[in-house]
Coordinates of C-alpha atoms in Angstrom, one line a residue:
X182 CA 20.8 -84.1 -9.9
X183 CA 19.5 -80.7 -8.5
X184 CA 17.7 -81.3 -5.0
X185 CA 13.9 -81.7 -5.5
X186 CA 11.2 -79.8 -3.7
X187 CA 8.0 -80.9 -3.4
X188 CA 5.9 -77.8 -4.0
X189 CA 2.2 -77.8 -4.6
X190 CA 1.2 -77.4 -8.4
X191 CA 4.7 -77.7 -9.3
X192 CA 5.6 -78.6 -12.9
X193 CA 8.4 -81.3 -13.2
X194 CA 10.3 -80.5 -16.2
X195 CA 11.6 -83.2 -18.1
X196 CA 15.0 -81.5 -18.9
X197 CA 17.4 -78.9 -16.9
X198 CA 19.4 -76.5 -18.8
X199 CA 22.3 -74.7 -16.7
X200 CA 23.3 -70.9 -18.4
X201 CA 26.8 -70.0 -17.4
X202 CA 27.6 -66.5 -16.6
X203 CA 30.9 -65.2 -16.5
X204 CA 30.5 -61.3 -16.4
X205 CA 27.7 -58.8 -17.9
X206 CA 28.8 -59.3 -21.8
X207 CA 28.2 -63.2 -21.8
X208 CA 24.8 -62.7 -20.1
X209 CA 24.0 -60.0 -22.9
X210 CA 24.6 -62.8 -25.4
X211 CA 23.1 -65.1 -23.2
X212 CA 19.7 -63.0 -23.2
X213 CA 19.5 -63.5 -26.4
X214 CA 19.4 -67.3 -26.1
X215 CA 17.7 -68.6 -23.4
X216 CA 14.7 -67.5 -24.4
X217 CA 14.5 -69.7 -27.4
X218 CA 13.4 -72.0 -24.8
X219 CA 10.5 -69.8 -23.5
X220 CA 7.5 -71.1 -23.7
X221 CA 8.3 -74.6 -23.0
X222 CA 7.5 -76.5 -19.6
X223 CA 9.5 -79.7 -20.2
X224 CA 12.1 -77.3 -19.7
X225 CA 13.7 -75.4 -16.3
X226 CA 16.6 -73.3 -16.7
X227 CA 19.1 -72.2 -14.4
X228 CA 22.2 -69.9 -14.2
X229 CA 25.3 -70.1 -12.4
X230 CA 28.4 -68.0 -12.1
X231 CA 31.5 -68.6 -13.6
X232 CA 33.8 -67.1 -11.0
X233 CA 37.3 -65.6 -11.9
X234 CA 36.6 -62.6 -14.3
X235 CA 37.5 -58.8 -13.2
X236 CA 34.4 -57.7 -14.9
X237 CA 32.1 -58.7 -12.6
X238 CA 31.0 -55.3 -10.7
X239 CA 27.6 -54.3 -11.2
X240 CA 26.3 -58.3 -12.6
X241 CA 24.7 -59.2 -9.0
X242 CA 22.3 -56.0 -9.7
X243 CA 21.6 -56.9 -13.8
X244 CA 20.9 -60.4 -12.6
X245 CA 18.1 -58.8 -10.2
X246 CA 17.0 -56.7 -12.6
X247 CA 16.3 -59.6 -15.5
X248 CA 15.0 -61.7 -12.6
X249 CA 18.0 -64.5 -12.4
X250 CA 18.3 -66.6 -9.0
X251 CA 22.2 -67.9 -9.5
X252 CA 22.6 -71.3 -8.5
X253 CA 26.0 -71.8 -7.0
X254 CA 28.7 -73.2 -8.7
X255 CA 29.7 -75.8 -6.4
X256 CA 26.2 -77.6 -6.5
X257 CA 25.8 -76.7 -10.5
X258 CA 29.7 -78.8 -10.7
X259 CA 27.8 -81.7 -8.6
X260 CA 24.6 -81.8 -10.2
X261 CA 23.8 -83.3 -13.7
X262 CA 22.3 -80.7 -16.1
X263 CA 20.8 -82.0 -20.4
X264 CA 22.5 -79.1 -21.9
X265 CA 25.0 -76.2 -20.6
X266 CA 24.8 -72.7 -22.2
X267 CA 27.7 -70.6 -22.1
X268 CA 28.8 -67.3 -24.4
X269 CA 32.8 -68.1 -23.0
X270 CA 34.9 -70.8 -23.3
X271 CA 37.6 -72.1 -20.5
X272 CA 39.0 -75.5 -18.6
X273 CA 36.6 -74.5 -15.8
X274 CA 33.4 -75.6 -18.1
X275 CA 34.7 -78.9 -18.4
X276 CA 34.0 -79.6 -14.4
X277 CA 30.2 -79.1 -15.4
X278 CA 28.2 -82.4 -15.9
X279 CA 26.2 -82.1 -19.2
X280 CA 26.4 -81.4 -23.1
X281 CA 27.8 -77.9 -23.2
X282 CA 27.0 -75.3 -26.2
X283 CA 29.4 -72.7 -26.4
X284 CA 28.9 -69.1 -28.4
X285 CA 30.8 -66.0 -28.9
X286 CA 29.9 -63.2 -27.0
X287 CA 30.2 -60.9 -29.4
X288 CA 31.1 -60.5 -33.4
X289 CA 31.9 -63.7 -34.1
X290 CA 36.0 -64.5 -33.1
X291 CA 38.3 -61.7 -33.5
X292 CA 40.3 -60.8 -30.7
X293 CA 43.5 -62.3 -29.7
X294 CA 44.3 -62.3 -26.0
X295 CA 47.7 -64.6 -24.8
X296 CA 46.1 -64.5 -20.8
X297 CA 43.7 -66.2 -22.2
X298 CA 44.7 -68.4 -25.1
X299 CA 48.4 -69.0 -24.5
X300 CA 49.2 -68.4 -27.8
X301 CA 50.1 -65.4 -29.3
X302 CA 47.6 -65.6 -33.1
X303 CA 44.9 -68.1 -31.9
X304 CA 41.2 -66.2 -31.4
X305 CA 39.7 -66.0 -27.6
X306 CA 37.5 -69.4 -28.0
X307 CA 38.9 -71.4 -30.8
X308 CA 42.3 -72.0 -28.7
X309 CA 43.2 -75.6 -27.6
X310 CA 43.9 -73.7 -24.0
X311 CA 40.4 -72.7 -23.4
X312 CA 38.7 -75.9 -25.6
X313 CA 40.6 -79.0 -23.7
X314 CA 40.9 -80.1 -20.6
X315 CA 43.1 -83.0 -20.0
X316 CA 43.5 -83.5 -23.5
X317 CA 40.5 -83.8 -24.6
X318 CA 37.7 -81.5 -26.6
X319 CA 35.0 -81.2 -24.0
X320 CA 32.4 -78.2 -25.4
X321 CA 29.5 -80.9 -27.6
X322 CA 28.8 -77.6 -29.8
X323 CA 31.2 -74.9 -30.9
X324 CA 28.8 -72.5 -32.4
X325 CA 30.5 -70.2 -34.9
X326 CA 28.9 -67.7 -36.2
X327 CA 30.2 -68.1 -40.0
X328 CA 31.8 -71.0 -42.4
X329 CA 34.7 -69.4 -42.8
X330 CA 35.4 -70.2 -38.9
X331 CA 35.6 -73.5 -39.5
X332 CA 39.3 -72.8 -41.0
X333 CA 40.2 -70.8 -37.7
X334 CA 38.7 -73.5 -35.6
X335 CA 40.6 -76.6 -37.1
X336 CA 43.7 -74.3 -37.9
X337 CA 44.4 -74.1 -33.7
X338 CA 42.2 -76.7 -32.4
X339 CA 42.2 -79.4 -34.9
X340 CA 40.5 -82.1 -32.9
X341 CA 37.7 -79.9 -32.1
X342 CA 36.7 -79.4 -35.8
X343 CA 34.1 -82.0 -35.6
X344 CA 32.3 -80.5 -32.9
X345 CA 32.0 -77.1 -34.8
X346 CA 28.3 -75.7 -35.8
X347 CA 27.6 -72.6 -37.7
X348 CA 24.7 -71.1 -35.7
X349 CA 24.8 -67.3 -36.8
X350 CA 24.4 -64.7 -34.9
X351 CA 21.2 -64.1 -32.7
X352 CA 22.1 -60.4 -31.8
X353 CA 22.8 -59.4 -35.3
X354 CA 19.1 -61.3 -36.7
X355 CA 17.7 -59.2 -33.4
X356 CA 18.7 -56.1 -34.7
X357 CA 18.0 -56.4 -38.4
X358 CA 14.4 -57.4 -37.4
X359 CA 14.0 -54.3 -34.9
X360 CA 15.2 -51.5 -37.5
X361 CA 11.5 -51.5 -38.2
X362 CA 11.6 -49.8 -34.8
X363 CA 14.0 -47.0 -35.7
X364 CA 11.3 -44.0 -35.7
X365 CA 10.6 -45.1 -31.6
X366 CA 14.4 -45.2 -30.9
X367 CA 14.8 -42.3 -32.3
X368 CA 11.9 -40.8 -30.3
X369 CA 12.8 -42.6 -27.0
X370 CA 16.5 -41.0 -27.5
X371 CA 15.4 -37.3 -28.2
X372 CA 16.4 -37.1 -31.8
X373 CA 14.2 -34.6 -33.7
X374 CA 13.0 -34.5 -37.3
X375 CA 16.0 -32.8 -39.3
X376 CA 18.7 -33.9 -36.6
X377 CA 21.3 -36.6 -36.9
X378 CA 22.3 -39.2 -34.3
X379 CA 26.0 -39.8 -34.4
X380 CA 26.9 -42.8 -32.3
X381 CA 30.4 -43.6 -30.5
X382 CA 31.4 -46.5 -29.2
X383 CA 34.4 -48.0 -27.8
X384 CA 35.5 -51.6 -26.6
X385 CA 37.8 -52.0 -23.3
X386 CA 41.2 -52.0 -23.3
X387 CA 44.1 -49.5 -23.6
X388 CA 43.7 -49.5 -27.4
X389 CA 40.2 -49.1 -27.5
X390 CA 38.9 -46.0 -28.7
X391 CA 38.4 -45.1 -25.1
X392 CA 41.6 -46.3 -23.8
X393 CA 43.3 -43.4 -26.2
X394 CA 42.6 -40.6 -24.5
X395 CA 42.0 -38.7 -27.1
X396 CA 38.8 -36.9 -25.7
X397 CA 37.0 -37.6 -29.3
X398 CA 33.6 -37.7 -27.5
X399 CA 34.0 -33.8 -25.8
X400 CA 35.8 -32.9 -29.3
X401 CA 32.4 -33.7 -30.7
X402 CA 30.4 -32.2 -29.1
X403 CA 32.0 -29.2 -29.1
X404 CA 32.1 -29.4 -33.2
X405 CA 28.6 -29.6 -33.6
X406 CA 25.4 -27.9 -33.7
X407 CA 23.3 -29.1 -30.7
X408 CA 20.3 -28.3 -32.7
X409 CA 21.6 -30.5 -35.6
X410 CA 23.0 -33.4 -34.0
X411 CA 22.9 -35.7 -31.0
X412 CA 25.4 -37.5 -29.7
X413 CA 25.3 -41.1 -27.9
X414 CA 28.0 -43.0 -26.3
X415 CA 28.4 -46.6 -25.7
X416 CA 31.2 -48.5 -23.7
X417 CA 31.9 -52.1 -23.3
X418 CA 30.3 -53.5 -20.3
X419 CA 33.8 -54.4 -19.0
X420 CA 34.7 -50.7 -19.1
X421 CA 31.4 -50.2 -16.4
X422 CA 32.2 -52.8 -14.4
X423 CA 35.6 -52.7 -13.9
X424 CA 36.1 -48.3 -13.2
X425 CA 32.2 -48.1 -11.8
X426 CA 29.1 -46.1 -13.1
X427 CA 30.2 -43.1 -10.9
X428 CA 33.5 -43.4 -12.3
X429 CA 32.1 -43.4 -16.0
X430 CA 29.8 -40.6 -15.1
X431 CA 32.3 -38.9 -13.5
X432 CA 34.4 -38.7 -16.7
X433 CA 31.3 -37.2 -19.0
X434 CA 30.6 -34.8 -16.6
X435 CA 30.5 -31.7 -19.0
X436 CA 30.0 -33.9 -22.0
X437 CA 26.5 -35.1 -20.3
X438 CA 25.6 -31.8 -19.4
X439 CA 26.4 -30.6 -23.0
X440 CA 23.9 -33.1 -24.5
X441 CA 25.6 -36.3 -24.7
X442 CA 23.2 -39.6 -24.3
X443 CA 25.1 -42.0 -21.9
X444 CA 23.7 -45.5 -22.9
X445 CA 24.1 -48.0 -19.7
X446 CA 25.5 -51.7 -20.4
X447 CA 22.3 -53.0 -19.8
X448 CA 20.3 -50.8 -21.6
X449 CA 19.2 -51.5 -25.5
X450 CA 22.5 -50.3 -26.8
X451 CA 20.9 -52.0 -30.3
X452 CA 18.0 -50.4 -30.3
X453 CA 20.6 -46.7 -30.0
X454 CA 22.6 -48.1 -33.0
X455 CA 19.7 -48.6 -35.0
X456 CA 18.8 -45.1 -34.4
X457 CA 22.1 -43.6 -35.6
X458 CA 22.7 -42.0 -39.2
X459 CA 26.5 -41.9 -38.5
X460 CA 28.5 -44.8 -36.0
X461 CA 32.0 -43.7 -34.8
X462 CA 33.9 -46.8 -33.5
X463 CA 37.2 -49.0 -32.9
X464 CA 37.6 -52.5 -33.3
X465 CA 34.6 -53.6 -30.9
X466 CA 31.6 -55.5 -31.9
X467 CA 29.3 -52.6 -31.7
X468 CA 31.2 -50.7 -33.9
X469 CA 31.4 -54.0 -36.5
X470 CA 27.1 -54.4 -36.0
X471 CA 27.2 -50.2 -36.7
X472 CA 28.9 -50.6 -40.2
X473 CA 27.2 -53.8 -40.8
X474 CA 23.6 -51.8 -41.0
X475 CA 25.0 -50.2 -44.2
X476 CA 25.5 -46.3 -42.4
X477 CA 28.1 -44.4 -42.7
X478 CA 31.1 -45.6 -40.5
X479 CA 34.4 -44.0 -39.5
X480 CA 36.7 -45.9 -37.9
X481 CA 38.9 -44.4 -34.5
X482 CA 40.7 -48.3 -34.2
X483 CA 44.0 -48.4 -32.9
X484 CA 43.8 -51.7 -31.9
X485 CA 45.1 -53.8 -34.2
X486 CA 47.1 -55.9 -32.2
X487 CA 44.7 -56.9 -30.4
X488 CA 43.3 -58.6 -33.5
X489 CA 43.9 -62.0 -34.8
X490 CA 45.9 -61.8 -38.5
X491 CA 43.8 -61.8 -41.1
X492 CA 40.2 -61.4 -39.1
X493 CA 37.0 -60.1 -40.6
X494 CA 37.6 -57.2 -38.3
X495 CA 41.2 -56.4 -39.3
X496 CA 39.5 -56.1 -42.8
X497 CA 36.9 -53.6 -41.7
X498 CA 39.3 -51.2 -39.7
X499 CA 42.0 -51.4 -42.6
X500 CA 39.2 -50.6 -45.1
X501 CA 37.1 -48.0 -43.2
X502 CA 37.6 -44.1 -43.7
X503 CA 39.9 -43.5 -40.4
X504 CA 38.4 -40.4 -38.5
X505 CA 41.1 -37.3 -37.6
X506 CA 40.4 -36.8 -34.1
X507 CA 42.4 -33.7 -34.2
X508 CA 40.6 -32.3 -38.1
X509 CA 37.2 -31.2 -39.1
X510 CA 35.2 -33.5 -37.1
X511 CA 31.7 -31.7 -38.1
X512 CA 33.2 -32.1 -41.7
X513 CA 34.0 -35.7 -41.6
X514 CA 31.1 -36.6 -40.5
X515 CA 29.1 -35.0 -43.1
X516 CA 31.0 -36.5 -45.7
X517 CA 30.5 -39.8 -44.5
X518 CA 29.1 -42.7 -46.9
X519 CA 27.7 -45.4 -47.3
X520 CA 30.0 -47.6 -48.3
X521 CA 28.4 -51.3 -49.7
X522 CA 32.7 -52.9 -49.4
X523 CA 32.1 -52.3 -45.8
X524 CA 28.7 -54.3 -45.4
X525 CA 30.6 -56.9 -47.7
X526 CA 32.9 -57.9 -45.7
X527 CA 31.4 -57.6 -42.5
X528 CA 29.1 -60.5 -44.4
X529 CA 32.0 -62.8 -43.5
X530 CA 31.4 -62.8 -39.9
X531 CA 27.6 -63.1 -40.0
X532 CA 26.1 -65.9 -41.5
X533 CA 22.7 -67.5 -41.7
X534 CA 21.0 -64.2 -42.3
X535 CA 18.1 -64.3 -40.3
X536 CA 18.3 -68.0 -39.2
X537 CA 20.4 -68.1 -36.3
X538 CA 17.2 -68.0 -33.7
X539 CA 16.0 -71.3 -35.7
X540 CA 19.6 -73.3 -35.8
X541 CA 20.3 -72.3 -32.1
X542 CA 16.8 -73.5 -30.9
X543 CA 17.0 -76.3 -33.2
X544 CA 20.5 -77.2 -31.8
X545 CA 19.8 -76.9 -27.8
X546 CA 17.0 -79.3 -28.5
X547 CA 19.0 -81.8 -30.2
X548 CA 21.7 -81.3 -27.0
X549 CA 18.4 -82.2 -24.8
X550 CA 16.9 -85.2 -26.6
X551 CA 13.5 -83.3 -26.8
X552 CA 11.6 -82.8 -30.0
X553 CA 11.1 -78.6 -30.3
X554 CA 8.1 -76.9 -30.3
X555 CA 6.0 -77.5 -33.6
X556 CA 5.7 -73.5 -33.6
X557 CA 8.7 -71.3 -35.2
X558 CA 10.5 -69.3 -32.7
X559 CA 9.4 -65.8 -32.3
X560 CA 12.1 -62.4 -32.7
X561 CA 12.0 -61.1 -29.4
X562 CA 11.5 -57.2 -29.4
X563 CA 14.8 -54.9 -28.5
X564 CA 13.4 -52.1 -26.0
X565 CA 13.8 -48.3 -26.5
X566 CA 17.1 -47.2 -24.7
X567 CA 16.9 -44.7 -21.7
X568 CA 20.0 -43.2 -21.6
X569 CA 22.1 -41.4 -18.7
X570 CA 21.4 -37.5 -19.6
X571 CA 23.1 -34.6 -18.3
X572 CA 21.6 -31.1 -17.1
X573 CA 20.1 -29.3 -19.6
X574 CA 22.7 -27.1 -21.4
X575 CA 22.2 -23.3 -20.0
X576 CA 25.2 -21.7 -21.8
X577 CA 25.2 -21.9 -25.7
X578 CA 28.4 -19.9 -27.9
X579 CA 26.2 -19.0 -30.9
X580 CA 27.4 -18.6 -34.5
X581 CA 24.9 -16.4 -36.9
X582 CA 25.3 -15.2 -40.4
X583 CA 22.9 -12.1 -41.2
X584 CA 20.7 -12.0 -44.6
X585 CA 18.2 -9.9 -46.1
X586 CA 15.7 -9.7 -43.0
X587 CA 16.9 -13.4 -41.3
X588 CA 19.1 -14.0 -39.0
X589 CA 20.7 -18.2 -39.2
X590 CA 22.1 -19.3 -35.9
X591 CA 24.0 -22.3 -34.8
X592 CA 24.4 -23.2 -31.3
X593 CA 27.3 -25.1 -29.3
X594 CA 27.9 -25.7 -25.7
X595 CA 29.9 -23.6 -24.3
X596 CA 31.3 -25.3 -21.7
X597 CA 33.0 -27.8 -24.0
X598 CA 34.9 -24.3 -25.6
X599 CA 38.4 -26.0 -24.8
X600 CA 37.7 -29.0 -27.4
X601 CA 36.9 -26.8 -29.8
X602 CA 39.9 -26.5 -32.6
X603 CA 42.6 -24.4 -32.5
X604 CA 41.9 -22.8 -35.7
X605 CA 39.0 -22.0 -34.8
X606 CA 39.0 -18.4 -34.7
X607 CA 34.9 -17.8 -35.3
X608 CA 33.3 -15.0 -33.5
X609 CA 31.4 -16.8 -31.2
X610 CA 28.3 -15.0 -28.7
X611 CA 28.4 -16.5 -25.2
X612 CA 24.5 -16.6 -24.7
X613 CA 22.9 -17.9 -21.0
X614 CA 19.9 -18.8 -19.6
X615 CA 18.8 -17.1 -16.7
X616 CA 19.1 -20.5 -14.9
X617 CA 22.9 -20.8 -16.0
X618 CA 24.7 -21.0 -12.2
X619 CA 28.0 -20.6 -12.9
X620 CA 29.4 -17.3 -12.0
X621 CA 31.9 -17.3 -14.5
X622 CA 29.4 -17.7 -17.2
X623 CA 27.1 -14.9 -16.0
X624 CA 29.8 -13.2 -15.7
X625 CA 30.8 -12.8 -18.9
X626 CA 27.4 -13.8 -20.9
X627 CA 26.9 -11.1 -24.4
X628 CA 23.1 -12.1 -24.0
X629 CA 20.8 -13.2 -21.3
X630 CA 17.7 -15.0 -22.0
X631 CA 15.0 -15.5 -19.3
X632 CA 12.8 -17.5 -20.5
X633 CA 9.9 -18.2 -18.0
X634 CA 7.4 -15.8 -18.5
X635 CA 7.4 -12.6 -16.1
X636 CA 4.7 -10.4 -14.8
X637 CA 5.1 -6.9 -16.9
X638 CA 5.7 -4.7 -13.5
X639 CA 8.4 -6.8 -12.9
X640 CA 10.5 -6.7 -16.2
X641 CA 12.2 -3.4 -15.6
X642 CA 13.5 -4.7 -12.1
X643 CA 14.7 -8.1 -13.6
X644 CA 16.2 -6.6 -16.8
X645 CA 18.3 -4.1 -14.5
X646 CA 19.4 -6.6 -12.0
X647 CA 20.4 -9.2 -14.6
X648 CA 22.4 -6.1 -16.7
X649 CA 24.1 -5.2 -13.2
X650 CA 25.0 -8.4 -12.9
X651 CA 28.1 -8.9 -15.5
X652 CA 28.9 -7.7 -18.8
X653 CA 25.9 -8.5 -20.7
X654 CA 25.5 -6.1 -24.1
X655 CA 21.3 -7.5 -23.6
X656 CA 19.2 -8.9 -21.5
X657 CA 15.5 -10.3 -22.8
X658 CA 12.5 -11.4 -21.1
X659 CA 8.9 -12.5 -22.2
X660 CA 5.9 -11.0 -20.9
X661 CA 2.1 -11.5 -22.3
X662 CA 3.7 -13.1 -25.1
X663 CA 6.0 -9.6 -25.4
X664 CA 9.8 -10.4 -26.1
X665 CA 11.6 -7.3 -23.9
X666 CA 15.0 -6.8 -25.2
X667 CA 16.9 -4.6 -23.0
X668 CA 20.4 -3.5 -24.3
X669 CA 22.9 -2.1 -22.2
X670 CA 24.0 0.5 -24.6
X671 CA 21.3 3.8 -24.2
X672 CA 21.3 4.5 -27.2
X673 CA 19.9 0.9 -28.8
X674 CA 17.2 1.5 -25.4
X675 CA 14.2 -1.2 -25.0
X676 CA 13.0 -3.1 -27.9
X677 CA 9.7 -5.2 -27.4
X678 CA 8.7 -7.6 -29.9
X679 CA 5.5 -9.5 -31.0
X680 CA 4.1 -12.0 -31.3
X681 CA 6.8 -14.0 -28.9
X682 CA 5.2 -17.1 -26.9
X683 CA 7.6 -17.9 -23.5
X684 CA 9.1 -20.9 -24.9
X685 CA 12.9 -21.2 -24.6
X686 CA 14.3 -21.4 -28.2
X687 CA 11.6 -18.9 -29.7
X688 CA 12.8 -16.0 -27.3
X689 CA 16.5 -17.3 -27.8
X690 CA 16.2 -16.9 -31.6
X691 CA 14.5 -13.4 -31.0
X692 CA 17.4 -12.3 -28.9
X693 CA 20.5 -13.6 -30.8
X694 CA 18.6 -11.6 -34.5
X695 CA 17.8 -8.4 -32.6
X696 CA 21.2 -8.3 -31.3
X697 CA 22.9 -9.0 -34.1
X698 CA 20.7 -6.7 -36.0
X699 CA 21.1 -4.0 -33.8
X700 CA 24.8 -3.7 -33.2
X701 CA 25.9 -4.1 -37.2
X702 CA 23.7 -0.8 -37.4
X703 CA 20.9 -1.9 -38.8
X704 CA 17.6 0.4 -38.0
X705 CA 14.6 -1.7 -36.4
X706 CA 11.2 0.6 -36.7
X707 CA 8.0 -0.6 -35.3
X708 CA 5.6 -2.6 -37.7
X709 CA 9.3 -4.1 -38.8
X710 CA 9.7 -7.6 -39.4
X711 CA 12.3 -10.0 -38.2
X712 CA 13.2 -13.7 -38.6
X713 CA 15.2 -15.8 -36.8
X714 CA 16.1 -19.5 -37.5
X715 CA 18.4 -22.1 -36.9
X716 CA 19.9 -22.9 -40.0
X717 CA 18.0 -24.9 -42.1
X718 CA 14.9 -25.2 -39.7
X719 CA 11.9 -23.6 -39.8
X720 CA 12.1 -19.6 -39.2
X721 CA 10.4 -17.6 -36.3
X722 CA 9.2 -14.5 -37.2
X723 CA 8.3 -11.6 -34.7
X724 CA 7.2 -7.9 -35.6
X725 CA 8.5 -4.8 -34.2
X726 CA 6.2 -3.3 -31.8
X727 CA 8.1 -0.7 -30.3
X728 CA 11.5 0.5 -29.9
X729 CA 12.1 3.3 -26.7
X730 CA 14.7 4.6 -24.9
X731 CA 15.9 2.9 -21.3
X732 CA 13.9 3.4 -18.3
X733 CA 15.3 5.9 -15.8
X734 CA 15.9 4.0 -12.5

């Protein structure tokens, strides 16, 4: 038994649970099941590591973080626990002294993994490797999360058959209740009204979407709008914890500073799925959850030998549109579907719709002899996500198409231009912020936009400095809510515009239109209206107020 202490108004449970970690994607599936026992003071529960995984960097600091004291494992292997909780299965479980539940840790069982199962076709956790020790079955509970397991289960591991339960899937149930939350993920994550989320993810491994190199997540970027679209990322925990977050950062470098939202293992990577229109994925479980939700799903999986023959995910991969890395991208993923086949057959991996919470709580108490609570158990919240963000983006290449008296402009970050494709021959305007640092980008900036307001005596000095300063054809500042466009060129002189308020994107607009307007040859008199607008949004208008030669300096 664990050692008592004698503490004043302490509460002597009547039963001891023991959780068993083995790296950061068990105690994900984990969170979602201990608390089923909240709430409950006949109960204690306890976690202990399960030593021996490569995938361990970083835990230590997520077990702070959720508040969990591990006990060690060689008084957990001497001590006598009423149930043992674990989202893995190996021999080593089988030294522990108690009823043990065991779960997948992710879409049901899938994967196929030899280091693990010694045999080539049997799924990681249905394998008579990881299920027995000395001959015998010693898990109490196999939870699948499907009937159709069953088949897998007494297929490879026939004596463990009996001890098989179909307890669904509590992260699956979690996230169908929190879609309800979907306008405050959204808002959490920065996505406006009129933009689209697109949401990557990859698995570990040197098949995983990650693993092949392919640079998909730069490559989209670079293909779309930042106006239009945001773009999130998430990678398996093992991926964190085995290269390091300054490794992983390291990697995105330009991508984060080009608008990509970096979702951390721990953070609510469900609550960032439920905010996506589009998912991009391989053969991972967040990518199965993603075309579960019924929104349109491309599939980047090259993994399918890492797959068991015949899975529920070797189905979905096969059936999924496959996304060109190297095509269209922007195009591809406006085409994308809904596709109801897809939802259909992820169906066959999660059972008991909305009933897993119930079976698993009803389960653990049966393991502990206790009678559970009279009240149901309640569908714990999934938190907004707080993604890793990058700089903001100082360096746009602009696309605009002139009509009428408008001017629609799409914007890209420029320092993603080498992901763009190679037939992509559009003439593209290198504008900058005035807060851009990179010399090679002032440098050679068409436009610069300063967009903190200025005191009027001092335009004339700043537009001549920033014009000395590289190539620029114009140069445009905001001063008692005047846009100043100075052009390079005499003869298209000093253009001043108004209303213009000394917000970034307003006085961006207003320089991309007058530019363009100026240098196709169009005449801009003053009382002369203009609009500006990225396309499809709302349009900013601004009048002519004055157009005058360049100051003599």
């Amino acid at each position: 038994m664990l050692p008592d202490v004698d503490l004043w108004a302490t509460v002597r449970p009547q039963r001891t649970v023991l959780a068993v970690v083995r790296n950061l994607t068990s105690l994900v599936r984990l969170l979602d099941i201990v608390p089923l026992l909240d709430c409950d003071n006949r109960v204690a529960v306890h976690f202990t590591l399960d030593s021996g995984s490569v995938f361990t960097a970083g835990l230590h600091g997520q077990l702070d973080r959720f508040g969990i004291t591990l006990l060690d494992w060689e008084v957990a292997a001497k001590s006598r626990f009423d149930l043992v909780l674990a989202a893995h299965v190996n021999p080593s479980l089988a030294a522990l002294d108690g009823p043990l539940l065991v779960v997948p840790h992710g879409a049901g069982y899938n994967r196929q993994l030899s280091s693990r199962t010694n045999k080539e076709d049997a799924p990681v956790g249905l394998s008579p490797h990881e299920l027995t020790a000395d001959g015998k079955v010693f898990p109490a509970v196999i939870g699948l999360s499907h009937e159709r397991q069953r088949l897998d289960l007494a297929l490879h591991t026939p004596a463990a058959a009996g001890r098989a339960r179909v307890i669904g899937d509590p992260t699956w149930d979690r996230i169908r209740a929190a879609e309800v939350r979907r306008p405050a993920y959204r808002e959490a994550l920065g996505v406006g009204p009129g933009q689209r989320l697109v949401l990557i993810s990859s698995t570990w491994g040197e098949r995983s979407l990650l693993g092949q190199r392919d640079e998909l997540v730069e490559r989209l970027l670079a293909q779309l709008p930042v106006d239009h679209y945001r773009v999130a990322l998430v990678l398996h925990p093992n991926v964190w914890a085995y290269h390091g977050v300054g490794t992983v950062r390291a990697w995105f470098r330009d991508a984060l500073d080009s608008g990509l939202l970096l979702i951390r293992p721990e953070d609510s990577w469900q609550a960032a799925l439920i905010a996506a229109d589009v998912s991009i994925g391989d053969h991972g479980s967040v990518a199965f959850y993603g075309a579960a939700l019924g929104r349109p799903f491309l599939n980047s999986a090259s993994g399918l030998d890492d797959l068991t023959p015949g899975s529920v995910t070797i189905r979905l991969v096969c059936t999924a549109p496959v996304l060109n890395v190297h095509g269209d991208l922007r195009g591809q993923v406006e085409r994308g579907t809904v596709s109801a086949e897809l939802v259909e057959i992820t169906a066959d991996t999660l059972g008991l719709p909305g009933g897993s919470a119930a079976t698993l709580r009803q389960t653990c108490y049966e393991l502990l002899q206790l009678a559970p609570p009279a009240h149901p158990p309640r569908m714990l919240p999934i938190s907004a996500p707080t993604p890793v963000r990058g700089a903001a983006i100082t360096a746009f290449h602009v696309l605009d198409t002139v009509s009428e008296s408008t001017v629609d402009i799409e914007r890209f970050p420029a320092i993603l231009q080498r992901f763009r494709r190679l037939s992509d021959t559009a003439d593209y305007l290198l504008v900058i912020d005035d807060e851009e640092v990179d010399p090679g980008m002032r440098a050679t900036a068409e436009i610069i936009v300063r967009t903190g307001p200025l005191p009027r005596a001092e335009l004339t000095e700043w537009a001549t400095r920033a014009l000395a300063e590289g190539t620029a054809a114009l140069v445009a500042a905001v001063s008692e809510q005047r846009c100043v466009l100075t052009f390079r060129d005499p003869a298209l002189g000093v253009v001043s515009l108004w209303p213009c308020a000394a917000e970034p994107l307003p006085v961006f607009l207003a320089a991309v239109a007058v530019y363009r307007w100026r240098v196709s040859g169009r005449e801009l008199e003053p009382g002369g209206k203009l609009g500006a607008r990225l396309t499809d949004g709302p349009e900013v208008e601004v009048c002519v107020e004055s157009v005058r030669p360049l100051p003599q300096v």
